[in-house]
Coordinates of N, CA and C in Angstrom, one line a residue:
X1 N 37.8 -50.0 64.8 CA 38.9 -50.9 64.6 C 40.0 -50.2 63.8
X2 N 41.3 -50.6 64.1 CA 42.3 -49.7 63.7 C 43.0 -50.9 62.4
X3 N 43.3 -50.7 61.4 CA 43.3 -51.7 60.3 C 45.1 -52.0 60.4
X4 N 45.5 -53.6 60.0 CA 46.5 -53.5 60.2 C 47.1 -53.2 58.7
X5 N 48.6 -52.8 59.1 CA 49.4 -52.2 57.8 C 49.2 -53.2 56.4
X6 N 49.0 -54.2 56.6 CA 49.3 -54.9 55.8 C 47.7 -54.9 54.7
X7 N 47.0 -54.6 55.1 CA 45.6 -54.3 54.6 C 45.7 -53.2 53.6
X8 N 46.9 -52.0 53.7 CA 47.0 -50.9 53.5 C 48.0 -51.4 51.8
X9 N 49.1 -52.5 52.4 CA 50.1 -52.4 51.7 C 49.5 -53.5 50.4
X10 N 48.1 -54.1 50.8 CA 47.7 -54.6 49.8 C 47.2 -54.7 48.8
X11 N 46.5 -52.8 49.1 CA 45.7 -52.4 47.8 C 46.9 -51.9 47.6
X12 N 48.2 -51.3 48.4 CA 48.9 -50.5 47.3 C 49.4 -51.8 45.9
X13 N 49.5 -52.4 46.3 CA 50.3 -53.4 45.4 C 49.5 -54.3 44.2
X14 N 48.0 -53.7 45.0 CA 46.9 -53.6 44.0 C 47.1 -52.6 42.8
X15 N 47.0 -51.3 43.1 CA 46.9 -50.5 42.9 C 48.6 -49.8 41.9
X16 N 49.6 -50.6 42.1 CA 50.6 -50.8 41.3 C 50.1 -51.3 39.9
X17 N 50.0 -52.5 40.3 CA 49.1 -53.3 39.3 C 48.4 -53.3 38.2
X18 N 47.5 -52.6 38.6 CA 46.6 -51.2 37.7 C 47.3 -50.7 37.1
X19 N 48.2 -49.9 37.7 CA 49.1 -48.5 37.0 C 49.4 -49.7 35.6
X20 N 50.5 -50.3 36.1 CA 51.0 -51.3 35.1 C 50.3 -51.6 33.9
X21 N 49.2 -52.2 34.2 CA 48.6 -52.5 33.6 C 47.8 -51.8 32.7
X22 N 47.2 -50.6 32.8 CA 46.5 -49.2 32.4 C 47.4 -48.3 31.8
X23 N 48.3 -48.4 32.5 CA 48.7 -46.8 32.2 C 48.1 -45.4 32.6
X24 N 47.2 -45.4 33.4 CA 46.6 -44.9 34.3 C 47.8 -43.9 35.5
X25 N 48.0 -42.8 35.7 CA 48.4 -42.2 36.8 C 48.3 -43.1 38.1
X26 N 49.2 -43.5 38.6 CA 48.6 -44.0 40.5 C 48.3 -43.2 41.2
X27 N 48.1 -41.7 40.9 CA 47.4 -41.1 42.1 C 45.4 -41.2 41.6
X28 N 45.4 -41.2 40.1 CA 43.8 -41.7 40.2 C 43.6 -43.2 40.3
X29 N 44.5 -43.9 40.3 CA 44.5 -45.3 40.5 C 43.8 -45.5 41.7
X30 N 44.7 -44.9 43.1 CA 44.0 -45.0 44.0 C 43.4 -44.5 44.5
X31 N 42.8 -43.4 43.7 CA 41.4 -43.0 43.8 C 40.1 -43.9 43.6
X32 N 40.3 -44.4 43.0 CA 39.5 -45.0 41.8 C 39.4 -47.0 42.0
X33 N 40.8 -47.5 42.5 CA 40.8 -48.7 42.7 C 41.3 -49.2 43.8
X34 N 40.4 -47.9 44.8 CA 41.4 -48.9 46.2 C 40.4 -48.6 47.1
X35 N 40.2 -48.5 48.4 CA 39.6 -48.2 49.5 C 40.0 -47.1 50.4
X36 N 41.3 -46.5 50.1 CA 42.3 -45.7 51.2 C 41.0 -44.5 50.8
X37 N 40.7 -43.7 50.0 CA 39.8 -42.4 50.5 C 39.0 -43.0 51.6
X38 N 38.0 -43.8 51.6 CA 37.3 -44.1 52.5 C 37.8 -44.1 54.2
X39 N 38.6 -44.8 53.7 CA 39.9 -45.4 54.7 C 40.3 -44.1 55.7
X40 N 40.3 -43.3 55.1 CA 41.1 -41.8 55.5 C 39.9 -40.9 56.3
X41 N 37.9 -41.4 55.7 CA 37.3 -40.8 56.5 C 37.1 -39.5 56.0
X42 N 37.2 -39.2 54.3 CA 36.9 -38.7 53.5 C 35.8 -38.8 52.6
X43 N 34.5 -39.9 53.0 CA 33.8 -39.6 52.8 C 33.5 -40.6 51.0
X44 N 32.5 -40.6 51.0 CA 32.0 -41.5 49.5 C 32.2 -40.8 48.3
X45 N 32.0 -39.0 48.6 CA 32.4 -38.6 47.1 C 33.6 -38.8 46.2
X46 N 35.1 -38.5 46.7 CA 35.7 -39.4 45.8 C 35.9 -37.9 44.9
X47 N 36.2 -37.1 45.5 CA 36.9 -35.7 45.0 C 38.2 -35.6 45.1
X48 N 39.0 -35.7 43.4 CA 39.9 -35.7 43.5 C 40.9 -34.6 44.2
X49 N 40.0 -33.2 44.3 CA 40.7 -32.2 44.9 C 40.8 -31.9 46.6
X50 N 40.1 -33.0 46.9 CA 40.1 -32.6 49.0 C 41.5 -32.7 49.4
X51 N 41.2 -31.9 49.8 CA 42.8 -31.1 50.5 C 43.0 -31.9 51.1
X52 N 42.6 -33.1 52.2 CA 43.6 -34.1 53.0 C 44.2 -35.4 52.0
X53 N 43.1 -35.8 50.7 CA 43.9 -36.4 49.7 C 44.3 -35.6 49.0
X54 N 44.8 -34.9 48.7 CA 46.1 -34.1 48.0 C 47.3 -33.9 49.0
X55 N 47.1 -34.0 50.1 CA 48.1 -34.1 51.4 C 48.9 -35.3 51.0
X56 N 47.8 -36.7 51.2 CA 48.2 -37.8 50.9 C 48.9 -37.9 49.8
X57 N 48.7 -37.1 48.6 CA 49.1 -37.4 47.6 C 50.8 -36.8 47.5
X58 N 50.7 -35.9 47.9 CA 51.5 -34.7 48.3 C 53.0 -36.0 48.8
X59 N 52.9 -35.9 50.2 CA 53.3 -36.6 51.0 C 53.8 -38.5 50.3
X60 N 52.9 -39.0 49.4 CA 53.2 -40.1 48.4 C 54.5 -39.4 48.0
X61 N 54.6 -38.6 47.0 CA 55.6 -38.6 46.0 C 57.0 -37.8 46.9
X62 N 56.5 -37.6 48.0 CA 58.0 -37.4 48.6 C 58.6 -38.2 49.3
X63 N 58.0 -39.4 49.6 CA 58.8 -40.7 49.7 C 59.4 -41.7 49.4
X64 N 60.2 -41.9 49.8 CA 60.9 -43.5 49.0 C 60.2 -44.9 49.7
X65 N 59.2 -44.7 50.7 CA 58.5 -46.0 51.0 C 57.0 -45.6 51.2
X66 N 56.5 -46.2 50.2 CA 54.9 -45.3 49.8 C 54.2 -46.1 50.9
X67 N 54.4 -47.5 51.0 CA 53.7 -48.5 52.4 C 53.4 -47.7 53.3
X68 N 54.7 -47.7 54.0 CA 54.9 -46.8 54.9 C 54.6 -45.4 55.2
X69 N 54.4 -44.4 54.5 CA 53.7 -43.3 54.4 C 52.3 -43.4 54.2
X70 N 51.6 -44.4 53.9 CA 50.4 -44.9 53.5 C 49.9 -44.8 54.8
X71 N 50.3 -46.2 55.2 CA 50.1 -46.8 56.6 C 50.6 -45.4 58.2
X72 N 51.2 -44.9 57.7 CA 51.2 -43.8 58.6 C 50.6 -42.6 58.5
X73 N 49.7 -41.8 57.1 CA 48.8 -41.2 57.3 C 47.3 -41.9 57.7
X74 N 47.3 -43.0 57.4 CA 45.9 -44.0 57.5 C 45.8 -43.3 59.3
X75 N 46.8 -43.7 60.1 CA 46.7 -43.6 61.5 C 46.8 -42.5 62.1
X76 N 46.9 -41.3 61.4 CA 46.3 -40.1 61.8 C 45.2 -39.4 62.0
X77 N 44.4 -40.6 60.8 CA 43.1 -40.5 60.4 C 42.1 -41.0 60.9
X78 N 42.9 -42.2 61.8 CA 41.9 -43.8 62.3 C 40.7 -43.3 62.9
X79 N 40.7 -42.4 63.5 CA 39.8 -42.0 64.2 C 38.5 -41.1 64.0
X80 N 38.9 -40.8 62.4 CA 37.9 -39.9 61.4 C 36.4 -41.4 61.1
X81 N 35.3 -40.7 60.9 CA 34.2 -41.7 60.8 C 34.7 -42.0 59.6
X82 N 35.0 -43.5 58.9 CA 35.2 -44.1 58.0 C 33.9 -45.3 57.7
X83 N 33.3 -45.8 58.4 CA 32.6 -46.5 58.6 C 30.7 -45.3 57.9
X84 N 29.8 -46.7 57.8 CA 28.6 -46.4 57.4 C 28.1 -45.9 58.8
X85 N 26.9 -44.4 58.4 CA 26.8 -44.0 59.7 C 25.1 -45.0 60.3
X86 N 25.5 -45.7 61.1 CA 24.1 -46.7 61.4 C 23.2 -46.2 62.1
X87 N 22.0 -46.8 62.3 CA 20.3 -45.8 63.0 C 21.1 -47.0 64.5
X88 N 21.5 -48.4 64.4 CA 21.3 -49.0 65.9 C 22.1 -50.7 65.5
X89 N 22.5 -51.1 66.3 CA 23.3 -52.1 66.3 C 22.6 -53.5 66.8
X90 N 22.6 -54.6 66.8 CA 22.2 -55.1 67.2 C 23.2 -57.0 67.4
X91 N 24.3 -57.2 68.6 CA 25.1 -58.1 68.1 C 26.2 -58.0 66.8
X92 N 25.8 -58.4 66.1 CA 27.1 -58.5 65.1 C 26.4 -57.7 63.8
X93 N 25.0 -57.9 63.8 CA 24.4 -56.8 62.9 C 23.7 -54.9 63.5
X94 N 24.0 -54.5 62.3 CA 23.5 -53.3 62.2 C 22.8 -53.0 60.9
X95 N 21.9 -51.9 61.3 CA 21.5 -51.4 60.1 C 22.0 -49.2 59.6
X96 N 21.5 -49.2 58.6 CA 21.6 -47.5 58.0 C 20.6 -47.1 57.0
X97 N 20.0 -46.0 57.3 CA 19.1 -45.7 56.6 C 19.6 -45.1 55.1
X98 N 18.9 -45.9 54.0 CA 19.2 -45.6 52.5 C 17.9 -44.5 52.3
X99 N 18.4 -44.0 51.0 CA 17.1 -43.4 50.1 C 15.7 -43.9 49.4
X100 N 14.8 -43.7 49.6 CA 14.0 -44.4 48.4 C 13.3 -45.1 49.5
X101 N 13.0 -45.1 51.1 CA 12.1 -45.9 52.3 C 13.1 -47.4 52.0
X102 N 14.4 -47.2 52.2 CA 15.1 -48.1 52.4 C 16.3 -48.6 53.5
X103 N 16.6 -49.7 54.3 CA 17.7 -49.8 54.9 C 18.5 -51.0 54.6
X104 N 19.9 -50.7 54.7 CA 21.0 -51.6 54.8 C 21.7 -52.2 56.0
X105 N 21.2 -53.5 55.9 CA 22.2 -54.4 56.6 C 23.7 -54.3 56.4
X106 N 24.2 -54.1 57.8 CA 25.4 -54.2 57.7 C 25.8 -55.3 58.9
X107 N 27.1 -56.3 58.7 CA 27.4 -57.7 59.4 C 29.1 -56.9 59.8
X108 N 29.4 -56.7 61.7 CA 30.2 -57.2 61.8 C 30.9 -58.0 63.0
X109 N 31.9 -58.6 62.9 CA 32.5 -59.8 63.7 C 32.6 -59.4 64.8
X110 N 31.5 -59.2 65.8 CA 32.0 -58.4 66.9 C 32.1 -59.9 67.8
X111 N 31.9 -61.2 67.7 CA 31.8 -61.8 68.6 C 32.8 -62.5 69.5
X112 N 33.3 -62.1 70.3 CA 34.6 -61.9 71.4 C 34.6 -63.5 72.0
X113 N 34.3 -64.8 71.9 CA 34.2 -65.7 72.6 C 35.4 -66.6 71.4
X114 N 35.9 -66.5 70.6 CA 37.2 -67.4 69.7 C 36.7 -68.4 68.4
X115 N 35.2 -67.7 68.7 CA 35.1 -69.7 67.2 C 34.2 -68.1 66.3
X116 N 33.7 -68.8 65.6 CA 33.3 -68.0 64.2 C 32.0 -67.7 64.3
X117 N 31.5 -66.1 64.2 CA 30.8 -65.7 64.2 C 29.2 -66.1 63.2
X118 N 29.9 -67.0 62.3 CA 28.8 -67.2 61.6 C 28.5 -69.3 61.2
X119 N 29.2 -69.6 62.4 CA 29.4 -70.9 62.4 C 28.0 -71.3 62.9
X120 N 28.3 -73.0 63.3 CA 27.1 -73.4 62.7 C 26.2 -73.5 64.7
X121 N 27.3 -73.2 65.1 CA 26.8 -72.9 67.1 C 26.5 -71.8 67.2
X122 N 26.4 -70.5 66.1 CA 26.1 -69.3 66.4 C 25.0 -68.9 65.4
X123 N 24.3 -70.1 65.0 CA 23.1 -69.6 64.3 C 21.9 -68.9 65.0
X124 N 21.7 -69.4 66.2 CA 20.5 -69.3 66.7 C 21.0 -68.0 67.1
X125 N 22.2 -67.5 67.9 CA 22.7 -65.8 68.4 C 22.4 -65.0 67.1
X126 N 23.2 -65.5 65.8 CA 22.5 -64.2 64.7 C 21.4 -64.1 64.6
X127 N 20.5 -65.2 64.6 CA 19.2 -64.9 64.3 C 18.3 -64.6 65.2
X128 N 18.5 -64.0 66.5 CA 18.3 -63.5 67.2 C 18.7 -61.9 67.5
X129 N 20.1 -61.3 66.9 CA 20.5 -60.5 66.6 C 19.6 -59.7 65.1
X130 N 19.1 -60.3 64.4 CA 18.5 -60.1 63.3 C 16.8 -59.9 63.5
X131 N 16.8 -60.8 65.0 CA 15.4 -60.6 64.9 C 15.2 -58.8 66.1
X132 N 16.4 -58.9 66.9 CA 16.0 -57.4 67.7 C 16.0 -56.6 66.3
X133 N 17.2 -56.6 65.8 CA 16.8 -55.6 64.8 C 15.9 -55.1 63.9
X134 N 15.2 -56.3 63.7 CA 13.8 -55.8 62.7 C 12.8 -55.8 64.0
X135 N 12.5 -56.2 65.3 CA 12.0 -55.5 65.8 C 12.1 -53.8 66.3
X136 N 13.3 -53.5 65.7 CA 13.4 -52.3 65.9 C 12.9 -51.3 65.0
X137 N 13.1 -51.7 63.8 CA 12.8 -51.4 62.3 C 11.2 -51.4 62.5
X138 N 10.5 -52.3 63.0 CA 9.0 -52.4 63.1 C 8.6 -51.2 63.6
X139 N 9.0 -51.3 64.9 CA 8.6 -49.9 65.7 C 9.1 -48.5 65.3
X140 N 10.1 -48.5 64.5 CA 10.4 -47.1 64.3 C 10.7 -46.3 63.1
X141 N 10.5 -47.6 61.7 CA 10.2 -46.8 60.6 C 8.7 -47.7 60.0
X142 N 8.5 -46.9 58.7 CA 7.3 -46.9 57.8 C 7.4 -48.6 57.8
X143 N 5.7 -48.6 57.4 CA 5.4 -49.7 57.4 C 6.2 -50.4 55.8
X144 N 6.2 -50.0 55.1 CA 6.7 -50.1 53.6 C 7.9 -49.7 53.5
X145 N 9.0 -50.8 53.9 CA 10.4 -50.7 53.4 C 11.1 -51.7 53.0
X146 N 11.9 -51.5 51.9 CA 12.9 -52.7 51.3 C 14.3 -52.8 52.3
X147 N 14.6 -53.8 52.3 CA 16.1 -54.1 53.1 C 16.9 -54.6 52.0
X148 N 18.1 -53.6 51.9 CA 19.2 -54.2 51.1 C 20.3 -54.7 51.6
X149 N 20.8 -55.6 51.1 CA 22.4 -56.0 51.3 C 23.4 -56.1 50.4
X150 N 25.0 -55.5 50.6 CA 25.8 -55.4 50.0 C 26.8 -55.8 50.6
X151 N 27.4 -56.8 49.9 CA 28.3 -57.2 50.7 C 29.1 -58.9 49.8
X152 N 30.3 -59.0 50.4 CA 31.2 -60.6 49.7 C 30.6 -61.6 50.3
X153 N 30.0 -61.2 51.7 CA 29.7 -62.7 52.2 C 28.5 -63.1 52.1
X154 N 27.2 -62.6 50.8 CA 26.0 -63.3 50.7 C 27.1 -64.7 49.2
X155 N 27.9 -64.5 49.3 CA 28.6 -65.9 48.7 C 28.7 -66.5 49.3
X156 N 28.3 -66.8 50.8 CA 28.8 -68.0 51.9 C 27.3 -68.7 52.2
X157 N 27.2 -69.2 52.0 CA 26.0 -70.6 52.7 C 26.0 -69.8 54.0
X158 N 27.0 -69.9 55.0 CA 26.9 -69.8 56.3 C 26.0 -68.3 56.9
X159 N 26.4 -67.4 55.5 CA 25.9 -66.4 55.7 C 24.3 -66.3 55.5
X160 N 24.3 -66.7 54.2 CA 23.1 -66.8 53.3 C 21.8 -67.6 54.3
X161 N 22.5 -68.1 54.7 CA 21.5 -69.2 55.7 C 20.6 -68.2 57.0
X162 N 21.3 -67.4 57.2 CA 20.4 -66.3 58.2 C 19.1 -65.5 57.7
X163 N 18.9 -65.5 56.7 CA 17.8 -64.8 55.7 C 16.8 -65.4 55.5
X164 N 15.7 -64.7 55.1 CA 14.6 -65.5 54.1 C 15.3 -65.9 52.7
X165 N 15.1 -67.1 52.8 CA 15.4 -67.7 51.0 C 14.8 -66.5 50.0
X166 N 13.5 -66.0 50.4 CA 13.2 -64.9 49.0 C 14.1 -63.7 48.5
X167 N 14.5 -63.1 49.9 CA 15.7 -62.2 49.8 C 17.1 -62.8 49.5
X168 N 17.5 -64.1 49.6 CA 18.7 -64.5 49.3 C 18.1 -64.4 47.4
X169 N 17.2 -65.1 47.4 CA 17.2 -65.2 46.0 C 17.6 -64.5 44.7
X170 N 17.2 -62.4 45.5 CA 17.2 -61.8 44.8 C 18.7 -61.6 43.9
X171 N 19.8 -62.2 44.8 CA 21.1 -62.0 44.4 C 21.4 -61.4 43.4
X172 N 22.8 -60.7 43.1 CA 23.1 -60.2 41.6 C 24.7 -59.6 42.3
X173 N 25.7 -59.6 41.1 CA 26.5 -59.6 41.4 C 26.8 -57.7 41.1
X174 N 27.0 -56.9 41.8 CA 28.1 -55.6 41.7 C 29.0 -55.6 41.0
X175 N 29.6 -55.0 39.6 CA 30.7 -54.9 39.8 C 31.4 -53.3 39.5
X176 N 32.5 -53.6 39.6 CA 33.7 -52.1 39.4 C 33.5 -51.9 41.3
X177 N 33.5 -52.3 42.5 CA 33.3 -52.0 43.6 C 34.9 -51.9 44.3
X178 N 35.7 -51.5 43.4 CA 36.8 -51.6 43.9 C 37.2 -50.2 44.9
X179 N 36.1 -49.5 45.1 CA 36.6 -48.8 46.3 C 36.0 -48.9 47.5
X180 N 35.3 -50.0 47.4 CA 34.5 -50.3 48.7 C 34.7 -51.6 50.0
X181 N 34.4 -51.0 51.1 CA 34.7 -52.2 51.8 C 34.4 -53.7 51.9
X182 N 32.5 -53.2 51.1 CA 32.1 -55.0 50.9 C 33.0 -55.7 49.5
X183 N 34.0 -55.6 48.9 CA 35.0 -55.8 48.4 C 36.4 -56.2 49.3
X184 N 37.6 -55.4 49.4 CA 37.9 -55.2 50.2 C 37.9 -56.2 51.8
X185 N 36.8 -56.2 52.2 CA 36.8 -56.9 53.5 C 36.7 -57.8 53.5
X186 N 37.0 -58.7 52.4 CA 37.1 -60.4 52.6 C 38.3 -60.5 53.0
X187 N 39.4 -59.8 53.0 CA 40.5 -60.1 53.2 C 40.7 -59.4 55.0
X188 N 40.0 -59.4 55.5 CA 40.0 -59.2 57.2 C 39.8 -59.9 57.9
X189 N 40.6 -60.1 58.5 CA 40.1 -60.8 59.8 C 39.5 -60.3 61.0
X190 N 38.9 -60.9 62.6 CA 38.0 -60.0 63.1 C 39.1 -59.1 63.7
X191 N 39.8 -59.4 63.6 CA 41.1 -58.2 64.8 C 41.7 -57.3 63.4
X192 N 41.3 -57.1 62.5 CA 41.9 -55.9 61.3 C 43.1 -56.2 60.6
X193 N 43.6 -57.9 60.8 CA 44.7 -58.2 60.0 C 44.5 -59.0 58.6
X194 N 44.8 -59.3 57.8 CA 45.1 -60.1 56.8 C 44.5 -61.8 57.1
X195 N 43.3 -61.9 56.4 CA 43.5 -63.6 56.1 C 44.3 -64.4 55.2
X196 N 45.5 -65.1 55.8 CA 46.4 -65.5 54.4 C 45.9 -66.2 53.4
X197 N 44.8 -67.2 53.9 CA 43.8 -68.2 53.2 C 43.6 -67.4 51.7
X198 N 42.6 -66.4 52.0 CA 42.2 -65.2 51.2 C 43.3 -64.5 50.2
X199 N 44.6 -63.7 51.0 CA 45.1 -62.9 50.0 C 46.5 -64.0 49.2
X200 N 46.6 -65.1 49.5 CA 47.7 -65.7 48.9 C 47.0 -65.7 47.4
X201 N 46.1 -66.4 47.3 CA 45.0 -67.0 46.1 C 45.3 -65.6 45.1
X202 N 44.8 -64.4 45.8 CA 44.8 -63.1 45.3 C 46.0 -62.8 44.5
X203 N 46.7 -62.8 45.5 CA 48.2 -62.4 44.9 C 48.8 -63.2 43.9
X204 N 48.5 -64.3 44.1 CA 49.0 -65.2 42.8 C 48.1 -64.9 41.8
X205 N 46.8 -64.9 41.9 CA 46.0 -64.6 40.5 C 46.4 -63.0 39.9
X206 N 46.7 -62.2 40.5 CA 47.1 -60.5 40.5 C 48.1 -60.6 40.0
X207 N 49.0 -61.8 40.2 CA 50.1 -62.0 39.7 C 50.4 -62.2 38.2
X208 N 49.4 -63.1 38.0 CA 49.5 -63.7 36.9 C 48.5 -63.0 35.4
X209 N 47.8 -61.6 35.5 CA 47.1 -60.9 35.2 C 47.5 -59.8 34.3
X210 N 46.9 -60.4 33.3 CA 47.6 -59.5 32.2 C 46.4 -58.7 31.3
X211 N 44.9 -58.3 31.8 CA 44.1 -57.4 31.2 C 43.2 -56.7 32.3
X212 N 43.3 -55.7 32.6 CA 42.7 -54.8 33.7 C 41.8 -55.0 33.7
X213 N 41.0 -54.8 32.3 CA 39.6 -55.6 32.4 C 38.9 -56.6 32.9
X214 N 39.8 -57.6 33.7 CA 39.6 -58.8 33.7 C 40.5 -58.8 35.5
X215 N 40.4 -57.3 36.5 CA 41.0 -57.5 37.7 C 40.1 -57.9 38.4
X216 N 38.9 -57.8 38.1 CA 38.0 -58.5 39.4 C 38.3 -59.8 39.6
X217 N 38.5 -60.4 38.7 CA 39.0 -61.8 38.8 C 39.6 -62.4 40.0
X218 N 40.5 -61.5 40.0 CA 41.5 -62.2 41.2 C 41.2 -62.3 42.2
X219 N 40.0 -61.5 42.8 CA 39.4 -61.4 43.8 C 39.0 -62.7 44.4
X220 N 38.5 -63.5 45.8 CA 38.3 -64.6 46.0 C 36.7 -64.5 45.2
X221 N 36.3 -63.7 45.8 CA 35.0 -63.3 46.3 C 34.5 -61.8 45.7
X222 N 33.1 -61.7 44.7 CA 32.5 -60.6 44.4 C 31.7 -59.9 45.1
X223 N 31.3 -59.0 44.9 CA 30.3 -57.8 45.9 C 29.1 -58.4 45.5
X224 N 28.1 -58.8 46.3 CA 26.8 -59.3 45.9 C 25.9 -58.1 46.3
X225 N 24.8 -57.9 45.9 CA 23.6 -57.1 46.1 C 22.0 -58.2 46.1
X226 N 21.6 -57.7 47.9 CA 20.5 -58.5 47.7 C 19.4 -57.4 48.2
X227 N 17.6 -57.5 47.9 CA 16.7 -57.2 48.3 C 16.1 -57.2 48.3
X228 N 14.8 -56.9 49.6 CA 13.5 -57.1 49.4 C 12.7 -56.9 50.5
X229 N 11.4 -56.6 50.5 CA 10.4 -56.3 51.5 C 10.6 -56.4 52.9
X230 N 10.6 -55.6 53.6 CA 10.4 -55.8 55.3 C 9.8 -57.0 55.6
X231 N 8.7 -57.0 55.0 CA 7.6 -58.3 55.5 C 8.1 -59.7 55.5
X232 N 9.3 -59.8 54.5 CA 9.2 -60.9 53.9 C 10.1 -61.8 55.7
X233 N 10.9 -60.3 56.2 CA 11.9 -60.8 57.3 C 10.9 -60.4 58.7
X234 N 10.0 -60.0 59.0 CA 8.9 -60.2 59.6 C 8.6 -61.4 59.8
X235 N 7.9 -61.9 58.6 CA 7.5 -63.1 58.5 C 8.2 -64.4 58.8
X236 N 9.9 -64.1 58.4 CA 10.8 -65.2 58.9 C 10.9 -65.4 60.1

């Protein structure tokens, strides 16, 4: 999916924000509190010296419209793996193999027919999507593995409701995730634009924010972390 500009122009104005606020450089600003390295297909380390962000950066300070230069290296890039690299897909879920005999769920909107992928007519499709998946997981890794999830939408009932209650339970909230997509992607819609719902709320709380310490705030929605035993989703 090719992300629309406005997605781009929102961490910048995030990422303004910060400076303001900090006093912080905005070239480690947006290193550090945005999603654009990712974005670019640069990869999780987050080295401030990679020669395509220092291009970026390069390229920033010789413009008079930083949006715009943003949003037009992003799409040079679109095509670089930005995304988690997954073992198999299944419907709207996928998974990726972690360290430690572990894998992560990952949820996306692929579903093409107009109503909501996680509504209350599309329970029985996820949960069937969830169930190929762990029969795949059965057959093809160790008997002994944790399933994690990371992500803004174990805050939704609608979501939460696809799981075993023991694995919802484990919840706990992430924070500092400001360079990551399960942050980040509440404000998407399934075609890569902007939910206004979502960033108005943001922008007025961003707005009105006067301790950096205190930027998660504005966010609708926190990064949750959930996990627990293969068996337990077996057994569901």
């Amino acid at each position: 999916m090719v992300y629309a500009k406005a997605f781009f122009d929102l961490q910048l104005q995030f990422a303004h924000k910060v400076t303001a606020l900090s006093g912080l450089p905005l070239a480690y600003v947006l290193l550090k509190y945005t999603n654009l390295y990712i974005r670019f297909g640069l990869g999780r380390d987050f080295h401030p010296a990679h020669p395509t962000w220092q291009a970026y950066l390069a390229g920033l300070q010789d413009t008079h419209d930083q949006r715009d230069w943003t949003y037009r290296f992003y799409l040079t890039r679109a095509a670089a793996l930005a995304g988690p690299p997954v073992v198999a897909a299944f419907g709207c879920f996928s998974y990726a193999l972690w360290r430690g005999d572990r894998i992560r769920l990952h949820f996306q909107n692929t579903d093409t027919e107009g109503h909501s992928s996680l509504g209350v007519a599309c329970v029985g499709q996820r949960r069937a999507d969830l169930t190929a998946l762990f029969q795949h997981v059965k057959q093809t890794l160790p008997e002994r593995v944790q399933v994690v999830g990371v992500s803004w939408l174990y805050n939704l009932e609608a979501y939460r409701r696809l799981f075993p209650v023991s694995y919802v339970a484990t919840t706990r909230v992430l924070s500092d995730r400001f360079q990551s997509m399960p942050l980040w992607g509440q404000f998407l819609n399934r075609y890569g634009g902007l939910k206004e719902t979502m960033t108005r709320p943001f922008l007025a709380r961003l707005e009105q924010q006067a301790r950096v310490e205190r930027l998660h705030e504005c966010f609708p929605f926190q990064v949750l972390t959930v996990e627990a035993p293969v068996q337990e989703f077996y057994d569901f």
